[in-house]
XYZ file of C-alpha atoms in Angstrom:
379
model
C 0.000 0.000 0.000
C 2.877 2.323 0.837
C 4.354 1.806 -2.603
C 1.046 2.387 -4.355
C 0.447 5.631 -2.466
C 3.658 7.039 -3.965
C 2.579 6.605 -7.564
C 3.291 9.703 -9.654
C 0.150 11.822 -9.781
C 0.093 11.957 -13.592
C 0.392 8.157 -13.806
C -2.426 7.692 -11.309
C -4.762 10.179 -12.978
C -4.149 9.595 -16.688
C -3.250 5.906 -16.752
C -5.413 4.436 -14.008
C -8.296 6.725 -13.077
C -8.899 7.559 -16.727
C -9.829 3.906 -17.353
C -12.506 3.714 -14.673
C -16.178 3.569 -15.671
C -18.215 6.667 -14.983
C -20.040 5.164 -11.987
C -16.702 4.612 -10.242
C -15.719 8.238 -10.826
C -18.941 9.352 -9.146
C -18.188 7.192 -6.097
C -14.549 8.306 -5.871
C -15.468 11.998 -5.928
C -15.959 11.673 -2.182
C -12.405 10.418 -1.536
C -10.792 13.858 -1.442
C -11.224 17.423 -2.680
C -8.560 16.959 -5.351
C -10.354 14.012 -6.935
C -13.671 15.846 -6.730
C -12.151 18.728 -8.688
C -10.327 16.364 -11.058
C -13.476 14.467 -12.043
C -15.128 17.780 -12.925
C -12.149 19.098 -14.871
C -12.918 19.475 -18.625
C -9.429 18.296 -19.640
C -9.663 15.108 -17.576
C -13.206 14.463 -18.827
C -12.004 14.949 -22.405
C -9.331 12.264 -21.917
C -11.879 10.039 -20.174
C -14.211 10.418 -23.167
C -11.415 9.570 -25.629
C -10.659 6.397 -23.697
C -14.390 5.643 -23.544
C -14.741 5.968 -27.337
C -11.684 3.786 -27.912
C -13.050 0.963 -25.756
C -16.822 1.389 -26.191
C -17.157 -1.909 -28.046
C -16.205 -3.792 -24.883
C -19.390 -2.671 -23.124
C -22.582 -4.480 -23.992
C -25.188 -3.155 -21.594
C -28.556 -2.698 -23.228
C -30.839 0.317 -23.040
C -34.419 -0.591 -23.913
C -37.399 1.519 -24.852
C -40.479 -0.571 -24.110
C -44.180 0.233 -24.299
C -46.849 -0.707 -21.784
C -50.657 -0.517 -21.760
C -52.215 2.804 -20.836
C -54.318 3.162 -17.695
C -57.505 2.661 -19.685
C -56.078 -0.283 -21.623
C -56.766 1.269 -25.033
C -53.256 0.986 -26.450
C -49.529 0.494 -25.846
C -48.757 4.203 -25.505
C -46.911 4.308 -22.179
C -43.211 4.230 -23.103
C -40.401 3.687 -20.587
C -36.615 3.235 -20.573
C -34.871 0.260 -18.954
C -31.212 -0.643 -18.491
C -30.235 -4.294 -18.779
C -26.758 -5.411 -17.737
C -24.968 -7.975 -19.882
C -23.535 -9.564 -16.739
C -26.979 -10.165 -15.218
C -27.934 -13.740 -16.089
C -31.337 -13.237 -14.433
C -32.279 -10.447 -16.879
C -33.507 -8.041 -14.196
C -34.054 -4.634 -15.830
C -33.625 -1.339 -13.997
C -35.997 1.444 -14.991
C -34.219 4.627 -16.050
C -35.542 8.036 -15.064
C -36.905 10.063 -17.966
C -37.080 13.835 -18.433
C -40.530 15.166 -19.254
C -41.415 16.548 -22.646
C -43.173 19.913 -22.559
C -46.272 18.406 -24.161
C -46.253 15.600 -21.543
C -46.169 12.955 -24.262
C -45.402 9.417 -23.089
C -44.562 8.253 -26.620
C -41.007 8.891 -27.721
C -38.299 7.565 -30.020
C -34.597 7.024 -29.485
C -33.296 8.984 -32.475
C -29.643 8.227 -31.968
C -27.015 7.737 -29.287
C -23.336 8.623 -29.007
C -20.913 8.294 -26.091
C -23.636 7.743 -23.506
C -25.848 10.572 -24.821
C -29.362 9.804 -26.081
C -31.363 11.853 -28.548
C -35.084 11.517 -27.804
C -38.056 12.955 -29.661
C -41.815 12.783 -29.378
C -43.148 10.051 -31.632
C -45.583 11.824 -33.897
C -45.511 14.013 -36.967
C -46.041 17.639 -36.095
C -44.569 21.064 -36.485
C -43.883 21.119 -32.753
C -42.074 17.767 -32.543
C -39.942 18.044 -29.403
C -36.321 16.911 -29.229
C -34.035 16.607 -26.232
C -30.577 15.262 -25.433
C -30.208 13.177 -22.287
C -27.347 11.613 -20.345
C -28.953 8.928 -18.124
C -25.757 8.515 -16.078
C -25.519 12.154 -14.975
C -29.289 12.764 -15.332
C -28.513 15.902 -17.308
C -30.823 16.772 -20.188
C -31.198 19.605 -22.640
C -34.305 20.568 -24.602
C -33.391 21.715 -28.092
C -34.599 25.161 -29.201
C -37.211 25.685 -31.902
C -36.190 25.975 -35.523
C -35.431 29.463 -36.810
C -36.358 28.581 -40.404
C -39.331 30.190 -42.098
C -41.606 27.232 -42.686
C -45.021 26.839 -44.240
C -47.904 26.186 -41.835
C -48.181 22.683 -43.296
C -44.491 21.866 -42.710
C -43.888 18.686 -40.728
C -40.800 17.546 -38.831
C -40.302 14.138 -40.405
C -37.208 12.486 -39.042
C -34.450 13.206 -36.535
C -30.947 11.734 -36.232
C -27.978 12.340 -33.950
C -24.216 12.101 -34.427
C -20.873 13.054 -32.910
C -18.285 15.050 -34.851
C -14.906 13.828 -33.615
C -13.065 16.532 -35.584
C -14.836 19.448 -33.886
C -15.707 17.575 -30.653
C -19.354 18.501 -31.070
C -22.664 16.657 -30.831
C -25.049 17.356 -33.687
C -28.681 16.605 -34.449
C -30.012 16.410 -38.008
C -33.681 17.116 -38.717
C -35.565 16.694 -42.004
C -38.652 18.793 -42.679
C -41.262 18.133 -45.327
C -42.227 21.489 -46.770
C -45.718 20.628 -48.012
C -47.834 17.886 -46.482
C -49.775 17.015 -49.616
C -47.620 17.871 -52.608
C -44.245 16.545 -51.366
C -42.655 19.624 -52.898
C -39.700 20.339 -50.690
C -37.541 18.690 -48.065
C -35.536 20.994 -45.821
C -32.610 19.809 -43.718
C -31.206 21.590 -40.690
C -28.494 20.729 -38.199
C -28.278 21.511 -34.491
C -24.905 22.024 -32.809
C -24.572 21.490 -29.062
C -21.581 23.851 -28.938
C -23.636 26.778 -30.283
C -27.088 25.629 -29.104
C -28.538 26.679 -32.466
C -29.948 25.264 -35.694
C -28.388 25.906 -39.111
C -30.071 25.172 -42.430
C -28.118 22.984 -44.874
C -28.709 24.336 -48.357
C -27.079 21.792 -50.679
C -28.119 18.380 -49.391
C -30.193 17.311 -52.470
C -32.829 16.057 -49.996
C -35.575 16.997 -52.446
C -34.678 13.979 -54.613
C -35.966 11.594 -51.942
C -39.063 10.864 -49.848
C -38.558 10.313 -46.121
C -40.785 8.611 -43.559
C -41.256 9.538 -39.908
C -38.747 6.879 -38.809
C -36.310 7.437 -41.671
C -33.179 7.759 -39.519
C -31.351 4.421 -39.381
C -28.031 4.984 -37.591
C -24.866 7.075 -37.245
C -21.421 5.590 -37.811
C -18.008 7.218 -38.286
C -19.168 10.776 -39.058
C -21.898 9.571 -41.425
C -25.683 9.562 -40.977
C -27.650 6.739 -42.605
C -31.312 7.091 -43.593
C -34.081 4.967 -45.096
C -35.824 6.699 -48.004
C -37.605 6.339 -51.347
C -36.223 7.636 -54.614
C -38.521 10.118 -56.370
C -37.053 8.997 -59.676
C -37.960 5.301 -59.611
C -39.852 4.991 -56.262
C -37.405 2.333 -55.085
C -36.383 1.884 -51.446
C -32.870 3.158 -50.806
C -30.331 3.697 -48.045
C -28.793 7.167 -48.011
C -25.486 8.250 -46.493
C -24.945 11.843 -45.385
C -21.350 12.599 -44.432
C -20.638 15.439 -42.003
C -18.050 16.888 -44.376
C -19.838 17.180 -47.738
C -23.434 17.195 -46.365
C -24.869 15.626 -49.535
C -27.140 12.568 -49.577
C -25.594 9.678 -51.507
C -27.207 6.351 -52.329
C -25.620 3.327 -50.696
C -25.424 0.325 -53.060
C -27.631 -2.559 -51.918
C -27.074 -6.313 -52.215
C -28.798 -7.768 -55.267
C -32.426 -8.902 -54.954
C -32.841 -7.404 -51.477
C -36.142 -5.809 -50.454
C -35.866 -3.147 -47.737
C -39.357 -1.682 -48.139
C -40.806 -3.379 -45.023
C -40.035 -1.196 -42.003
C -40.143 -3.909 -39.347
C -38.221 -6.359 -41.511
C -35.066 -4.303 -41.900
C -32.385 -2.975 -39.613
C -29.076 -1.177 -39.988
C -26.770 -1.740 -37.005
C -23.117 -1.831 -35.998
C -21.607 -5.299 -35.679
C -17.912 -5.824 -34.877
C -17.150 -2.222 -35.855
C -18.768 -2.623 -39.283
C -22.160 -1.697 -40.699
C -24.555 -4.622 -40.865
C -27.770 -4.773 -42.891
C -30.368 -7.240 -41.617
C -33.242 -8.122 -43.950
C -36.231 -10.400 -43.386
C -38.005 -12.334 -46.135
C -41.399 -13.971 -45.671
C -42.128 -16.980 -47.882
C -45.510 -18.458 -47.067
C -45.612 -19.545 -43.425
C -41.869 -19.290 -42.759
C -39.562 -16.302 -42.477
C -35.828 -16.099 -43.077
C -33.220 -13.477 -42.160
C -30.072 -12.534 -44.046
C -27.240 -10.714 -42.267
C -25.000 -8.631 -44.539
C -21.819 -6.764 -43.591
C -20.473 -3.735 -45.432
C -16.854 -3.605 -46.529
C -16.002 0.074 -46.281
C -18.611 2.723 -45.537
C -20.981 5.196 -47.149
C -21.614 5.212 -50.884
C -18.314 3.397 -51.527
C -19.173 0.307 -49.493
C -19.944 -3.196 -50.761
C -21.865 -6.007 -49.059
C -21.020 -9.584 -48.071
C -23.630 -11.990 -46.715
C -22.341 -13.465 -43.454
C -25.250 -15.454 -42.020
C -28.773 -16.663 -42.808
C -31.488 -17.705 -40.352
C -34.095 -20.035 -41.842
C -37.617 -21.230 -41.001
C -38.687 -18.752 -38.312
C -42.343 -19.316 -37.386
C -43.009 -15.679 -36.418
C -42.037 -12.552 -38.301
C -39.061 -10.907 -36.562
C -38.115 -7.284 -36.082
C -34.289 -7.115 -35.844
C -33.203 -4.896 -32.958
C -29.489 -4.895 -32.162
C -26.374 -7.024 -31.742
C -25.673 -7.624 -28.065
C -22.718 -9.197 -26.251
C -20.768 -9.178 -29.484
C -22.440 -11.841 -31.614
C -25.997 -12.168 -30.303
C -28.738 -10.693 -32.475
C -31.865 -9.676 -30.549
C -35.174 -9.885 -32.417
C -38.687 -8.852 -31.409
C -41.068 -11.470 -32.791
C -44.575 -10.716 -34.022
C -45.938 -12.715 -31.063
C -44.384 -10.199 -28.638
C -41.518 -12.416 -27.482
C -37.819 -11.648 -27.768
C -35.394 -14.162 -29.198
C -31.619 -14.169 -29.306
C -29.686 -15.614 -32.255
C -26.070 -16.585 -31.594
C -24.119 -15.994 -34.789
C -21.299 -18.316 -33.687
C -23.249 -21.510 -32.986
C -26.574 -20.747 -34.693
C -28.669 -21.284 -31.543
C -31.937 -19.382 -31.097
C -33.160 -18.876 -27.531
C -35.955 -16.989 -25.784
C -34.961 -13.902 -23.797
C -37.226 -13.662 -20.747
C -36.899 -10.422 -18.790
C -38.259 -10.299 -15.263
C -41.508 -8.368 -14.947
C -41.859 -7.886 -18.717
C -43.633 -10.881 -20.282
C -43.918 -9.356 -23.762
C -42.295 -6.512 -25.635
C -44.128 -4.111 -27.905
C -42.877 -1.232 -30.071
C -39.425 -1.779 -28.644
C -36.104 -0.141 -29.414
C -32.746 -1.365 -28.131
C -29.299 0.256 -28.188
C -25.923 -0.737 -26.776
C -25.145 1.644 -23.965
C -22.299 2.584 -21.632
C -22.449 5.353 -19.030
C -20.240 8.382 -19.667
C -19.428 11.726 -18.064
C -20.193 13.778 -21.191
C -21.711 17.133 -20.265
C -24.555 18.757 -22.174
C -23.072 22.177 -21.411
C -25.632 23.960 -19.315
C -28.487 21.475 -19.354
C -30.989 20.824 -16.587
C -30.809 17.924 -14.139
C -33.385 15.427 -12.964
C -33.769 15.402 -9.203
């Protein structure tokens, strides 16, 4: 102990403490005044974040958005967040506190997540669609300001996506507006920057060439947003890539003879640090799933089929890869199944207190100390 207490301060802080998970930092704030100040220091937190990003693939906790019946039993409109630890073999979820939307809506979407930060929005089409950023670990949240664009009364906020710009160390939110509800005349795209707390319109995105749905945002990966859309030219279903640098939508080549028009039968996720496209095909009474992996990224990528799952009796909704090589799927019967890519086994996932899942979303999650720069805190 005597020897350990004489460790050089820089070695202790930037080679040992920097590797601790965020929850440990919170506990160790009480050790001494110096550590309390250190764990609030922007420089230390910046190094902690860099280490977090470097090793984020080693954490496989799951953050779930699940829906429950309303009080009157007329629908599954009561949405809640739960955290599920990968080390908990009993699958005992812990409910996560949620900030309140101004319109008191209980329906929301997870519109992206980066470095422990969630982007949440109310789950309906409207001009007043609310968006907020939330760090469940620190309980800090920030409601995004209204758009400063001049929009038609019929304009609708279609889809929202979130990303992290490593070059500028800034969190950004992309929002697509449909300019005319009935004529599909114009799509407007604007970007929110956490560093400036303001929206900026992107003028040269060529978004008008495509038709977007309410849940068009698919994922963010390596400074590129990915979206589901329809081409105005041939009405085909496409995947679009929007890079933070050029800010122009580009079509991502698809595997041959692949249909991505069914919303619940498609998913774009990260698997082993690569983009994976999961597609479901229904043939009579049985359903099959193909898992494709992209070599490269964006419009320059190409696809290789890695796995196929045959003869599923219920239609699946692919959710996320968990614990490395386990694909979670929400079945049409309300149950969750796990497919192990390594051995091909399919097993039921039974979570305590939640017999069935409905309208679920799932993301890999690790707690972080990222600040939302002046946000509010849940008590």
